[in-house]
Amino acid sequence: MLITADWVLPVSRPPISHGAVLVIDDVIVEVGRADDLANLHSSVPRHDHPGCVIVPGLVNAHTHLSLTAIGGLIEPQAFEHWLSRLMGAIGSWEPGDHRASAALGAHRCLQAGVTVVGDITTCPEARLTSLEAGVGGTFFWEVLGIPSPALYARLEKMEFPANIDGGCGPRVRCGLSPHSPYTAGPRLIQALHEAALEWHVPYCVHAAESAAEVELLRDGCGPLADVAERNADGFEAPGCSPVTYLDRLGVLDGATVVHAGHIGPNDIARLASSARGVVACPRSNIYLSNPVAPVARLLKAGVPVGLGTDSAASNHDLDLMEDVRALHDLDPSISPRTLIEMVTAMGAITLGLEDRFGILERGMQADLAIFRIGETSDPESDFVRFAGASTVSAVLAAGAWKVLEGRLEDPVEPVEIAARAARVRAEHELERF
C-alpha cells in the first residue's frame, strides 16, 4: 500500500513535502514524493492523510507496561516513599493482573503513536501481550533480590530465551536488567552483564535516579539502606557515584542506563566511552522529585539519548510526546529535529533496535505513526508542538493498521475489564498499606 501525507519525516534525511511511504507486507519498500511513487506504483492501494505528518513509529525507550493499570493511584512524592507504596499496591497481583495491565499499556502506547518500547518485565506475559497488540521493542527481564549463584535458575523459571539474540523474533529483542545498584548486589549485577554478553542481548540498568540512591552509594545510609540490605546481596557502599560504581563493576560496556539524573562530567565521560546510551524520563523524574538527565550535555559528549515515559504509575500518562515537550520546556536549546530523533532513531539505538526501527527507509519494519498537525511550512517544529495522543490519526505496526481515525482497531473492552479488576485489587492493597 502507498501511504501519503502533507509531510513525511524519515528522520534519516530531511522532511519530504507531499511525501509517501510504500509498504509491502511488513516492510518499508520505498520513501519519497507521493506523485513519484504513485506513478511508479499505480496499482497499489493508496491511503491519503491530508493535514498530517508521517513519522516512524515512536520509540518509548523506557516503560513498565505491567504497571499501567495502577496509573494515578500513587500521588507524586519523593522516590523512596513512592517505591514503598508501589510494592504494596501490586503485592497481591497474580500473573493475570500483570498480563492485563501490560496489554492496557500496549494499547495506550499505540494510541500515542508508539510502536516500540524498552519495557521492563519479570515474566514473558508482558512481551507476548504487547506483541499481540502490535507493540515491538526490547523487553528486559528484570532480576533482583537474589544472590548471583541463583541467577540461571531464576532466568529459567522466568522463561528467558537464553540463546543468541534472545530468540524473540523480528520485532522483539529480549534483554536483561538487574534493576538498580540498591536492589541487586554487585555480583548479581556483574553476572547479568556477563550473561547478556554471552547471549548477545541488550543490558539495561536504572542508575543515578534519586538523591536517596546517591546517598546510599556514597555513605551507605539513607532511605534506601533497608532496601539494599534486603535485596542487594554483598552490597557495600563504594563511596562514589552510581555511574562510577557501575563502571568499576565493569558493566557499563554496552549498557543502557535509565534516568541518569544525578551525574557529573566524569560520569558523562564514562557513559560516552562505554554505554550503549541513556534514556531520560523527564516527567517521571519530576513526578518523583528527581532531577532530569542533562540531555544536552550527554548529546554533546556523543551519548545517544532516548526518551521514556517510565510507568503510568510514576507519570500522568503514556503519551511520549508530552515528555518531548517537557524536555523542550526544560531545555529549549535542544532543537526540534534532535527531539524527534530522540523518540525515533536514537531511541532505537539505546535499545539495540536501530537495524529495524526508528527511521523510514527501505528494509525497515513497516511501523508508522500519522499525526494531524495541520498546514505547516515547518513540520519538525509543529510536530513537536502538536503531536501526541490527542492528534493521532493512524498507526501502522508491522504493516497492519492498529489505529485508524484515532481509534484502536482491536477490541479493547476485554483488556479494560481485566485491567480494571487488577486496579481494584491494587486499590485495596493501598488502603491496607
PDB file of N, CA and C in Angstrom, residues 176-220:
ATOM      1  N   LEU A 176      18.323  -8.178  29.440  1.00  0.00           N
ATOM      2  CA  LEU A 176      18.459  -8.459  30.871  1.00  0.00           C
ATOM      3  C   LEU A 176      18.679  -7.160  31.638  1.00  0.00           C
ATOM      4  N   SER A 177      18.192  -7.141  32.877  1.00  0.00           N
ATOM      5  CA  SER A 177      18.369  -5.965  33.727  1.00  0.00           C
ATOM      6  C   SER A 177      18.440  -6.375  35.190  1.00  0.00           C
ATOM      7  N   PRO A 178      19.393  -5.802  35.953  1.00  0.00           N
ATOM      8  CA  PRO A 178      19.456  -6.046  37.391  1.00  0.00           C
ATOM      9  C   PRO A 178      18.662  -5.004  38.190  1.00  0.00           C
ATOM     10  N   HIS A 179      17.831  -4.247  37.528  1.00  0.00           N
ATOM     11  CA  HIS A 179      17.115  -3.111  38.082  1.00  0.00           C
ATOM     12  C   HIS A 179      18.061  -2.000  38.482  1.00  0.00           C
ATOM     13  N   SER A 180      18.697  -2.092  39.669  1.00  0.00           N
ATOM     14  CA  SER A 180      19.456  -0.938  40.150  1.00  0.00           C
ATOM     15  C   SER A 180      20.536  -1.370  41.129  1.00  0.00           C
ATOM     16  N   PRO A 181      21.464  -0.464  41.465  1.00  0.00           N
ATOM     17  CA  PRO A 181      22.511  -0.802  42.439  1.00  0.00           C
ATOM     18  C   PRO A 181      21.988  -1.071  43.844  1.00  0.00           C
ATOM     19  N   TYR A 182      20.777  -0.639  44.163  1.00  0.00           N
ATOM     20  CA  TYR A 182      20.262  -0.849  45.517  1.00  0.00           C
ATOM     21  C   TYR A 182      19.310  -2.036  45.629  1.00  0.00           C
ATOM     22  N   THR A 183      18.963  -2.674  44.504  1.00  0.00           N
ATOM     23  CA  THR A 183      18.109  -3.872  44.561  1.00  0.00           C
ATOM     24  C   THR A 183      18.824  -5.118  44.069  1.00  0.00           C
ATOM     25  N   ALA A 184      20.034  -4.973  43.577  1.00  0.00           N
ATOM     26  CA  ALA A 184      20.836  -6.115  43.132  1.00  0.00           C
ATOM     27  C   ALA A 184      22.261  -5.924  43.641  1.00  0.00           C
ATOM     28  N   GLY A 185      22.820  -6.989  44.200  1.00  0.00           N
ATOM     29  CA  GLY A 185      24.187  -6.921  44.700  1.00  0.00           C
ATOM     30  C   GLY A 185      25.205  -6.845  43.580  1.00  0.00           C
ATOM     31  N   PRO A 186      26.432  -6.488  43.877  1.00  0.00           N
ATOM     32  CA  PRO A 186      27.446  -6.296  42.831  1.00  0.00           C
ATOM     33  C   PRO A 186      27.695  -7.541  41.994  1.00  0.00           C
ATOM     34  N   ARG A 187      27.702  -8.709  42.633  1.00  0.00           N
ATOM     35  CA  ARG A 187      27.974  -9.934  41.866  1.00  0.00           C
ATOM     36  C   ARG A 187      26.804 -10.280  40.947  1.00  0.00           C
ATOM     37  N   LEU A 188      25.571  -9.990  41.380  1.00  0.00           N
ATOM     38  CA  LEU A 188      24.414 -10.231  40.515  1.00  0.00           C
ATOM     39  C   LEU A 188      24.424  -9.258  39.329  1.00  0.00           C
ATOM     40  N   ILE A 189      24.756  -8.012  39.585  1.00  0.00           N
ATOM     41  CA  ILE A 189      24.849  -7.030  38.504  1.00  0.00           C
ATOM     42  C   ILE A 189      25.869  -7.490  37.465  1.00  0.00           C
ATOM     43  N   GLN A 190      26.998  -7.999  37.937  1.00  0.00           N
ATOM     44  CA  GLN A 190      28.040  -8.477  37.018  1.00  0.00           C
ATOM     45  C   GLN A 190      27.611  -9.754  36.301  1.00  0.00           C
ATOM     46  N   ALA A 191      26.962 -10.660  37.022  1.00  0.00           N
ATOM     47  CA  ALA A 191      26.544 -11.930  36.416  1.00  0.00           C
ATOM     48  C   ALA A 191      25.530 -11.695  35.297  1.00  0.00           C
ATOM     49  N   LEU A 192      24.616 -10.756  35.490  1.00  0.00           N
ATOM     50  CA  LEU A 192      23.641 -10.446  34.441  1.00  0.00           C
ATOM     51  C   LEU A 192      24.329  -9.825  33.227  1.00  0.00           C
ATOM     52  N   HIS A 193      25.317  -8.981  33.468  1.00  0.00           N
ATOM     53  CA  HIS A 193      26.053  -8.379  32.360  1.00  0.00           C
ATOM     54  C   HIS A 193      26.828  -9.446  31.584  1.00  0.00           C
ATOM     55  N   GLU A 194      27.442 -10.370  32.305  1.00  0.00           N
ATOM     56  CA  GLU A 194      28.164 -11.464  31.643  1.00  0.00           C
ATOM     57  C   GLU A 194      27.215 -12.322  30.813  1.00  0.00           C
ATOM     58  N   ALA A 195      26.023 -12.593  31.352  1.00  0.00           N
ATOM     59  CA  ALA A 195      25.035 -13.375  30.601  1.00  0.00           C
ATOM     60  C   ALA A 195      24.588 -12.627  29.353  1.00  0.00           C
ATOM     61  N   ALA A 196      24.396 -11.305  29.472  1.00  0.00           N
ATOM     62  CA  ALA A 196      23.994 -10.506  28.316  1.00  0.00           C
ATOM     63  C   ALA A 196      25.062 -10.544  27.218  1.00  0.00           C
ATOM     64  N   LEU A 197      26.325 -10.453  27.605  1.00  0.00           N
ATOM     65  CA  LEU A 197      27.401 -10.538  26.622  1.00  0.00           C
ATOM     66  C   LEU A 197      27.454 -11.923  25.985  1.00  0.00           C
ATOM     67  N   GLU A 198      27.291 -12.953  26.809  1.00  0.00           N
ATOM     68  CA  GLU A 198      27.349 -14.332  26.304  1.00  0.00           C
ATOM     69  C   GLU A 198      26.245 -14.597  25.290  1.00  0.00           C
ATOM     70  N   TRP A 199      25.042 -14.075  25.567  1.00  0.00           N
ATOM     71  CA  TRP A 199      23.887 -14.346  24.714  1.00  0.00           C
ATOM     72  C   TRP A 199      23.629 -13.256  23.682  1.00  0.00           C
ATOM     73  N   HIS A 200      24.493 -12.238  23.659  1.00  0.00           N
ATOM     74  CA  HIS A 200      24.358 -11.147  22.676  1.00  0.00           C
ATOM     75  C   HIS A 200      23.003 -10.458  22.778  1.00  0.00           C
ATOM     76  N   VAL A 201      22.613 -10.133  24.002  1.00  0.00           N
ATOM     77  CA  VAL A 201      21.340  -9.456  24.227  1.00  0.00           C
ATOM     78  C   VAL A 201      21.588  -8.127  24.941  1.00  0.00           C
ATOM     79  N   PRO A 202      20.662  -7.174  24.812  1.00  0.00           N
ATOM     80  CA  PRO A 202      20.834  -5.870  25.470  1.00  0.00           C
ATOM     81  C   PRO A 202      20.805  -5.981  26.995  1.00  0.00           C
ATOM     82  N   TYR A 203      21.408  -4.989  27.620  1.00  0.00           N
ATOM     83  CA  TYR A 203      21.530  -4.917  29.081  1.00  0.00           C
ATOM     84  C   TYR A 203      21.122  -3.523  29.520  1.00  0.00           C
ATOM     85  N   CYS A 204      20.277  -3.440  30.534  1.00  0.00           N
ATOM     86  CA  CYS A 204      19.730  -2.165  30.979  1.00  0.00           C
ATOM     87  C   CYS A 204      19.807  -2.072  32.495  1.00  0.00           C
ATOM     88  N   VAL A 205      20.066  -0.861  33.011  1.00  0.00           N
ATOM     89  CA  VAL A 205      20.109  -0.675  34.457  1.00  0.00           C
ATOM     90  C   VAL A 205      19.599   0.712  34.808  1.00  0.00           C
ATOM     91  N   HIS A 206      18.731   0.783  35.849  1.00  0.00           N
ATOM     92  CA  HIS A 206      18.330   2.077  36.411  1.00  0.00           C
ATOM     93  C   HIS A 206      19.501   2.585  37.254  1.00  0.00           C
ATOM     94  N   ALA A 207      19.886   3.829  37.071  1.00  0.00           N
ATOM     95  CA  ALA A 207      21.013   4.342  37.862  1.00  0.00           C
ATOM     96  C   ALA A 207      20.957   5.859  37.966  1.00  0.00           C
ATOM     97  N   ALA A 208      21.489   6.361  39.097  1.00  0.00           N
ATOM     98  CA  ALA A 208      21.589   7.800  39.342  1.00  0.00           C
ATOM     99  C   ALA A 208      20.231   8.475  39.243  1.00  0.00           C
ATOM    100  N   GLU A 209      19.212   7.803  39.762  1.00  0.00           N
ATOM    101  CA  GLU A 209      17.850   8.314  39.637  1.00  0.00           C
ATOM    102  C   GLU A 209      17.489   9.289  40.749  1.00  0.00           C
ATOM    103  N   SER A 210      17.822   8.938  42.014  1.00  0.00           N
ATOM    104  CA  SER A 210      17.334   9.715  43.150  1.00  0.00           C
ATOM    105  C   SER A 210      18.469  10.128  44.078  1.00  0.00           C
ATOM    106  N   ALA A 211      18.187  11.140  44.892  1.00  0.00           N
ATOM    107  CA  ALA A 211      19.159  11.559  45.904  1.00  0.00           C
ATOM    108  C   ALA A 211      19.393  10.453  46.918  1.00  0.00           C
ATOM    109  N   ALA A 212      18.351   9.667  47.199  1.00  0.00           N
ATOM    110  CA  ALA A 212      18.493   8.560  48.152  1.00  0.00           C
ATOM    111  C   ALA A 212      19.474   7.512  47.636  1.00  0.00           C
ATOM    112  N   GLU A 213      19.463   7.260  46.336  1.00  0.00           N
ATOM    113  CA  GLU A 213      20.410   6.309  45.739  1.00  0.00           C
ATOM    114  C   GLU A 213      21.835   6.838  45.842  1.00  0.00           C
ATOM    115  N   VAL A 214      22.009   8.114  45.553  1.00  0.00           N
ATOM    116  CA  VAL A 214      23.332   8.732  45.643  1.00  0.00           C
ATOM    117  C   VAL A 214      23.859   8.662  47.070  1.00  0.00           C
ATOM    118  N   GLU A 215      23.001   8.950  48.043  1.00  0.00           N
ATOM    119  CA  GLU A 215      23.406   8.903  49.453  1.00  0.00           C
ATOM    120  C   GLU A 215      23.805   7.491  49.861  1.00  0.00           C
ATOM    121  N   LEU A 216      23.041   6.511  49.399  1.00  0.00           N
ATOM    122  CA  LEU A 216      23.344   5.123  49.735  1.00  0.00           C
ATOM    123  C   LEU A 216      24.725   4.728  49.220  1.00  0.00           C
ATOM    124  N   LEU A 217      25.015   5.021  47.969  1.00  0.00           N
ATOM    125  CA  LEU A 217      26.290   4.620  47.394  1.00  0.00           C
ATOM    126  C   LEU A 217      27.460   5.422  47.958  1.00  0.00           C
ATOM    127  N   ARG A 218      27.206   6.655  48.297  1.00  0.00           N
ATOM    128  CA  ARG A 218      28.282   7.492  48.829  1.00  0.00           C
ATOM    129  C   ARG A 218      28.575   7.176  50.295  1.00  0.00           C
ATOM    130  N   ASP A 219      27.500   7.049  51.107  1.00  0.00           N
ATOM    131  CA  ASP A 219      27.678   6.961  52.558  1.00  0.00           C
ATOM    132  C   ASP A 219      27.166   5.660  53.168  1.00  0.00           C
ATOM    133  N   GLY A 220      26.436   4.851  52.397  1.00  0.00           N
ATOM    134  CA  GLY A 220      25.911   3.594  52.934  1.00  0.00           C
ATOM    135  C   GLY A 220      24.715   3.762  53.840  1.00  0.00           C
TER     136      GLY A 220
END
